[in-house]
Amino acid sequence: MTIPKTMKAAILVEQRKPLVVDEVELPDSLDVGQVLVKIHYSGICGSQLGEIDGVKGEDRFLPHLLGHEASATVMEVGPGVRTVRSGDAVVLHWRKGQGIESAPPKYRWRGKTVNAGWLTTFNEYAIVSENRMTPIPSDSDLDVAALFGCAVTTGFGVIENDANVRMGESVLVYGSGGVGLNMIQAATLRSAYPIIAVDIYRSRLDLAKKMGATHVMNSNDCDVVEKVNEIMKNKGLDVFIDNTGNVDIISMGYGITKKSGKVVLVGVPKKGNNINIHSLDLHYGKTMKGSEGGGGQPTMDIPRYLGMLENSMYSLSNVITDIYSLDQVSYAISDMRSGEVAGRCLIKMND
């Protein structure tokens, strides 16, 4: 196949500004380990909102493309690629899997280079590093498949790998959006109890109940510490998971876990915002750790989680709540910020 000369893409041109949707020029050929794919559905993750907002500080790579989870079809493979071939359905994921790590592609826009890294998904086509994709069955539902790039693998991985939840342990998930809902499902599969979902949006809490939360609370309407202590009979939580990156919430969670408890940080505090804790309990068994995408291994985990889904061990039918076109990406981001989006929203590319 001849590589398309241009594609429509959403570009981050300036932090804290709306994305620019425009035509971007693709390179003429594929380098070693690169794969050309046509994207079908891309998820929008809180990580992209963080990139737009500059949570990690100044962005030295502007302008650049965005997105790190999607379903796609392989159109052409570059030299050395062995794990996928033309026509394969694939999940695109930001964590490294099997295969070559290629050089990132260099796109062009209005006469300047547009950076992209090894994977971007807010674009109709993408040149992706071989190790950022995993083949899936050709009859997979491509909307659901997009979630395995991050929402499912991160949510399940946090429970399996970072928190290592055991049967009967108590789990609180603070922030119950697309990733948090999958943490709740995974905690249910691990027979955790109680499973407490906290959020500020009723629609997300209603979904959390469907996903398996035994208790839900709106932090705008109640004292979370008081309610948790009531549920736990003042014995403390086994696992507290933060998806917000809010340092006050993280400090609170540290305080309501038991001395042998685990605090897992998925959300990233804004650069310069520091967590305030009394560290004594860390000497007696309490742990606090940051999660990097749930610590999963996509090459092994995606087929495993897909198999579980096919055998009805869990469901994703309620997790996808909104679908937008690429031209509507700024509306999608705005709806995520306002809570209008209850679960995971997807960008559907034009076929």
Coordinates of C-alpha atoms in Angstrom, one line a residue:
M1 CA 0.0 0.0 0.0
T2 CA 1.1 3.6 -0.7
I3 CA 1.3 5.7 2.5
P4 CA -1.4 8.4 2.4
K5 CA 0.1 11.8 1.8
T6 CA -2.1 13.5 4.5
M7 CA -4.5 12.6 7.3
K8 CA -6.7 14.5 9.6
A9 CA -5.3 14.8 13.2
A10 CA -5.9 16.6 16.4
I11 CA -2.7 18.7 17.3
L12 CA -1.7 20.1 20.6
V13 CA -0.2 23.4 19.5
E14 CA -0.2 25.2 22.8
Q15 CA -0.8 24.0 26.4
R16 CA -4.1 25.0 28.0
K17 CA -5.6 25.7 24.6
P18 CA -8.1 23.8 22.4
L19 CA -6.6 21.2 20.1
V20 CA -6.3 22.1 16.4
V21 CA -7.9 19.6 14.0
D22 CA -6.2 19.8 10.6
E23 CA -4.5 17.9 7.8
V24 CA -1.0 16.6 8.7
E25 CA 1.5 15.2 6.2
L26 CA 2.8 11.7 6.7
P27 CA 6.4 10.5 5.9
D28 CA 7.0 8.9 2.5
S29 CA 8.2 5.6 3.8
L30 CA 8.4 3.3 6.9
D31 CA 11.6 3.0 8.9
V32 CA 12.8 -0.2 10.6
G33 CA 10.2 -1.4 13.1
Q34 CA 7.5 1.0 12.0
V35 CA 3.9 0.0 11.1
L36 CA 1.3 2.0 9.3
V37 CA -2.2 1.5 10.7
K38 CA -5.7 2.8 10.0
I39 CA -7.3 3.8 13.3
H40 CA -10.9 2.9 14.0
Y41 CA -11.6 4.0 17.6
S42 CA -9.4 6.0 20.0
G43 CA -10.1 6.4 23.7
I44 CA -9.5 9.7 25.5
C45 CA -7.7 9.3 28.8
G46 CA -7.1 11.6 31.7
S47 CA -3.4 11.5 30.6
Q48 CA -4.3 13.6 27.5
L49 CA -6.1 16.1 29.7
G50 CA -3.0 16.3 31.8
E51 CA -0.8 16.9 28.7
I52 CA -3.1 19.7 27.6
D53 CA -3.1 21.3 31.1
G54 CA 0.7 20.9 31.5
V55 CA 0.4 18.8 34.7
K56 CA 4.0 17.6 34.3
G57 CA 5.3 21.1 33.5
E58 CA 6.4 22.8 30.3
D59 CA 6.0 20.7 27.1
R60 CA 9.3 20.8 25.1
F61 CA 7.8 18.9 22.1
L62 CA 5.1 21.2 20.9
P63 CA 3.4 20.9 18.5
H64 CA 2.6 17.2 18.9
L65 CA -0.1 14.6 18.4
L66 CA -2.0 12.9 21.2
G67 CA -3.6 9.7 22.2
H68 CA -2.4 6.3 23.6
E69 CA -5.2 3.7 23.2
A70 CA -7.0 2.6 20.1
S71 CA -8.2 -0.2 17.8
A72 CA -6.7 -0.3 14.3
T73 CA -6.0 -2.3 11.2
V74 CA -2.5 -2.8 9.9
M75 CA -2.0 -1.4 6.5
E76 CA 1.7 -1.8 5.9
V77 CA 4.8 -3.0 7.9
G78 CA 8.3 -1.6 7.8
P79 CA 11.6 -3.5 7.6
G80 CA 12.1 -6.0 10.4
V81 CA 8.5 -6.2 11.7
R82 CA 7.6 -9.8 12.5
T83 CA 4.7 -9.7 15.1
V84 CA 2.0 -8.2 12.8
R85 CA 1.2 -8.2 9.1
S86 CA -1.0 -6.3 6.7
G87 CA -4.7 -6.9 7.5
D88 CA -4.3 -7.7 11.2
A89 CA -6.7 -6.1 13.7
V90 CA -4.6 -4.7 16.5
V91 CA -4.9 -2.9 19.9
L92 CA -2.6 0.1 20.1
H93 CA -1.1 0.6 23.6
W94 CA 1.4 3.0 25.2
R95 CA 3.2 0.4 27.3
K96 CA 5.9 -1.7 25.6
G97 CA 4.9 -5.1 24.2
Q98 CA 6.7 -7.5 21.9
G99 CA 8.6 -6.4 18.8
I100 CA 11.0 -3.7 17.7
E101 CA 11.0 -0.2 19.3
S102 CA 11.3 2.0 16.2
A103 CA 12.3 5.6 15.8
P104 CA 9.3 7.9 16.2
P105 CA 7.8 9.2 13.0
K106 CA 8.1 12.8 11.9
Y107 CA 4.9 14.3 10.6
R108 CA 4.7 17.8 9.0
W109 CA 2.1 20.5 9.5
R110 CA 2.2 24.0 8.0
G111 CA 5.9 23.6 7.2
K112 CA 7.0 22.4 10.6
T113 CA 7.7 19.1 12.2
V114 CA 4.9 17.6 14.4
N115 CA 6.2 15.3 17.1
A116 CA 4.4 12.0 17.8
G117 CA 6.5 9.6 19.9
W118 CA 6.0 5.9 19.4
L119 CA 2.2 6.0 19.3
T120 CA -0.5 8.5 18.8
T121 CA -4.2 7.9 18.2
F122 CA -6.1 11.2 17.7
N123 CA -5.4 10.8 14.0
E124 CA -7.0 8.9 11.1
Y125 CA -3.8 6.9 10.4
A126 CA -0.6 6.4 12.5
I127 CA 2.9 5.2 12.0
V128 CA 3.4 3.2 15.2
S129 CA 6.3 1.4 16.7
E130 CA 5.9 -2.4 16.4
N131 CA 6.1 -2.9 20.2
R132 CA 3.1 -0.6 20.8
M133 CA 0.6 -2.9 19.3
T134 CA -0.9 -6.4 19.9
P135 CA -2.8 -8.4 17.4
I136 CA -6.4 -9.5 18.2
P137 CA -9.0 -11.7 16.6
S138 CA -10.3 -10.3 13.3
D139 CA -13.9 -10.5 14.6
S140 CA -13.3 -8.4 17.7
D141 CA -15.6 -5.5 18.4
L142 CA -13.4 -2.6 17.5
D143 CA -15.0 -0.1 19.8
V144 CA -14.5 -2.3 22.8
A145 CA -11.1 -3.4 21.7
A146 CA -9.8 0.2 22.0
L147 CA -10.2 0.1 25.7
F148 CA -7.6 -2.6 26.0
G149 CA -4.9 0.0 25.1
C150 CA -5.2 1.6 28.5
A151 CA -8.6 1.7 30.3
V152 CA -8.8 -2.1 30.9
T153 CA -5.1 -3.0 31.1
T154 CA -4.4 -0.1 33.6
G155 CA -7.5 -0.7 35.6
F156 CA -7.0 -4.4 35.9
G157 CA -3.2 -4.1 36.3
V158 CA -3.5 -1.7 39.2
I159 CA -5.6 -4.3 41.1
E160 CA -3.5 -7.3 40.0
N161 CA 0.0 -5.9 40.1
D162 CA 0.2 -2.7 42.0
A163 CA -2.3 -3.4 44.8
N164 CA -2.2 -7.2 44.5
V165 CA -5.7 -7.3 46.0
R166 CA -6.5 -10.5 47.9
M167 CA -9.9 -12.1 48.5
G168 CA -11.9 -10.3 51.1
E169 CA -9.6 -7.2 51.2
S170 CA -11.3 -3.8 51.3
V171 CA -10.7 -1.5 48.3
L172 CA -11.6 2.2 47.8
V173 CA -11.3 3.7 44.3
Y174 CA -11.3 7.5 44.4
G175 CA -12.2 8.7 40.9
S176 CA -14.6 6.4 39.1
G177 CA -14.2 7.3 35.4
G178 CA -13.2 5.0 32.6
V179 CA -10.1 3.5 34.3
G180 CA -11.7 3.6 37.8
L181 CA -14.7 1.5 36.6
N182 CA -12.3 -1.2 35.4
M183 CA -10.5 -1.2 38.7
I184 CA -13.9 -1.8 40.4
Q185 CA -14.6 -4.7 38.0
A186 CA -11.2 -6.2 38.6
A187 CA -11.6 -5.9 42.4
T188 CA -14.9 -7.7 42.0
L189 CA -13.1 -10.5 40.1
R190 CA -10.7 -10.7 43.1
S191 CA -13.6 -11.0 45.5
A192 CA -12.7 -7.9 47.4
Y193 CA -15.1 -6.6 50.0
P194 CA -16.2 -3.9 50.5
I195 CA -15.5 -2.1 47.2
I196 CA -16.1 1.6 47.7
A197 CA -16.4 4.0 44.8
V198 CA -16.0 7.7 45.3
D199 CA -16.6 10.5 42.8
I200 CA -18.3 13.9 42.5
Y201 CA -20.6 12.8 39.6
R202 CA -23.8 10.8 40.3
S203 CA -23.7 9.3 36.8
R204 CA -20.3 7.7 37.4
L205 CA -21.4 6.4 40.8
D206 CA -24.4 4.8 39.2
L207 CA -22.1 3.1 36.7
A208 CA -19.8 2.0 39.5
K209 CA -22.7 0.1 41.1
K210 CA -23.3 -1.8 37.9
M211 CA -19.5 -2.6 37.7
G212 CA -19.6 -4.1 41.2
A213 CA -19.1 -1.4 43.8
T214 CA -20.7 -2.4 47.1
H215 CA -20.8 1.2 48.4
V216 CA -20.7 4.5 46.6
M217 CA -20.3 8.0 47.9
N218 CA -20.4 11.5 46.4
S219 CA -17.5 13.4 48.0
N220 CA -19.5 16.7 47.5
D221 CA -22.3 15.4 49.6
C222 CA -20.6 13.6 52.5
D223 CA -17.5 13.4 54.8
V224 CA -15.6 10.6 53.0
V225 CA -13.4 9.9 56.1
E226 CA -16.4 9.7 58.3
K227 CA -18.3 7.4 55.9
V228 CA -15.3 5.1 55.3
N229 CA -14.7 4.8 59.1
E230 CA -18.4 3.9 59.5
I231 CA -18.2 1.2 56.8
M232 CA -14.9 -0.2 58.0
K233 CA -15.8 0.1 61.7
N234 CA -12.7 2.2 62.2
K235 CA -10.4 -0.6 61.2
G236 CA -9.0 1.1 58.2
L237 CA -8.9 0.2 54.5
D238 CA -6.6 -2.5 53.0
V239 CA -6.3 -0.6 49.7
F240 CA -6.8 3.0 48.7
I241 CA -6.4 3.9 45.0
D242 CA -6.3 7.5 43.9
N243 CA -7.1 8.4 40.3
T244 CA -7.4 12.2 40.8
G245 CA -3.8 13.4 41.5
N246 CA -5.2 15.7 44.2
V247 CA -2.6 15.9 47.0
D248 CA -5.2 16.5 49.7
I249 CA -7.1 13.4 48.6
I250 CA -3.9 11.3 48.6
S251 CA -3.0 12.5 52.1
M252 CA -6.6 11.6 53.2
G253 CA -6.3 8.2 51.7
Y254 CA -3.0 7.5 53.4
G255 CA -4.7 8.4 56.7
I256 CA -7.6 6.0 56.3
T257 CA -5.7 2.9 55.3
K258 CA -4.6 0.5 58.1
K259 CA -1.0 0.2 59.2
S260 CA -0.5 -2.8 56.8
G261 CA -2.5 -1.1 54.0
K262 CA -1.6 -0.1 50.5
V263 CA -1.9 3.3 48.8
V264 CA -1.6 3.3 45.0
L265 CA -1.3 6.5 43.1
V266 CA -2.6 6.4 39.5
G267 CA -3.4 10.1 39.1
V268 CA -0.4 12.4 38.9
P269 CA -0.3 15.6 41.0
K270 CA 0.5 18.8 39.2
K271 CA 4.2 19.6 39.2
G272 CA 5.1 21.5 42.4
N273 CA 2.2 20.1 44.4
N274 CA 3.6 17.8 47.1
I275 CA 2.0 15.2 49.2
N276 CA 1.9 15.8 53.0
I277 CA 2.0 12.7 55.1
H278 CA 3.5 11.5 58.4
S279 CA 5.7 8.7 57.3
L280 CA 5.9 6.6 60.5
D281 CA 3.4 4.0 59.3
L282 CA 5.7 3.3 56.3
H283 CA 8.2 1.8 58.8
Y284 CA 5.5 -0.7 60.0
G285 CA 4.2 -2.1 56.8
K286 CA 2.1 0.5 55.1
T287 CA 3.1 1.1 51.5
M288 CA 2.6 3.9 49.0
K289 CA 3.5 3.5 45.4
G290 CA 2.9 5.2 42.1
S291 CA 1.5 3.1 39.2
E292 CA 2.8 3.2 35.7
G293 CA -0.2 1.9 33.7
G294 CA -0.8 -0.9 36.1
G295 CA 2.6 -2.5 35.5
G296 CA 1.1 -4.8 32.8
Q297 CA 2.6 -6.6 29.9
P298 CA 0.3 -6.0 26.9
T299 CA 1.5 -8.9 24.8
M300 CA 0.3 -11.3 27.5
D301 CA -2.4 -9.3 29.3
I302 CA -4.5 -8.2 26.3
P303 CA -5.2 -11.7 25.0
R304 CA -5.9 -12.9 28.6
Y305 CA -8.3 -10.1 29.4
L306 CA -10.0 -10.5 26.0
G307 CA -10.5 -14.2 26.8
M308 CA -12.1 -13.3 30.1
L309 CA -14.4 -10.9 28.3
E310 CA -15.4 -13.6 25.7
N311 CA -16.2 -15.9 28.6
S312 CA -18.5 -13.3 30.2
M313 CA -16.3 -13.0 33.3
Y314 CA -16.9 -9.2 33.1
S315 CA -18.5 -6.7 30.8
L316 CA -17.6 -3.5 29.0
S317 CA -21.0 -2.8 27.6
N318 CA -21.6 0.0 30.1
V319 CA -18.2 1.4 30.2
I320 CA -18.3 3.1 26.8
T321 CA -20.8 5.9 27.3
D322 CA -20.1 8.5 24.6
I323 CA -18.7 8.4 21.0
Y324 CA -17.5 11.5 19.1
S325 CA -16.0 12.2 15.7
L326 CA -12.5 13.6 15.4
D327 CA -13.9 17.0 14.6
Q328 CA -15.7 16.9 17.9
V329 CA -12.6 16.1 20.0
S330 CA -12.7 19.5 21.9
Y331 CA -16.3 18.9 22.8
A332 CA -15.4 15.4 24.1
I333 CA -12.6 16.9 26.2
S334 CA -14.9 19.5 27.6
D335 CA -17.6 16.9 28.4
M336 CA -15.0 14.8 30.2
R337 CA -14.0 17.8 32.3
S338 CA -17.6 18.7 33.2
G339 CA -18.6 15.1 34.1
E340 CA -21.0 14.9 31.2
V341 CA -19.1 11.8 30.2
A342 CA -19.8 9.1 32.8
G343 CA -17.5 6.3 31.6
R344 CA -15.0 6.1 28.7
C345 CA -15.6 8.2 25.6
L346 CA -14.2 7.2 22.2
I347 CA -13.3 9.1 19.0
K348 CA -14.7 7.2 16.0
M349 CA -12.6 7.8 12.8
N350 CA -14.3 8.0 9.4
D351 CA -14.0 4.7 7.6

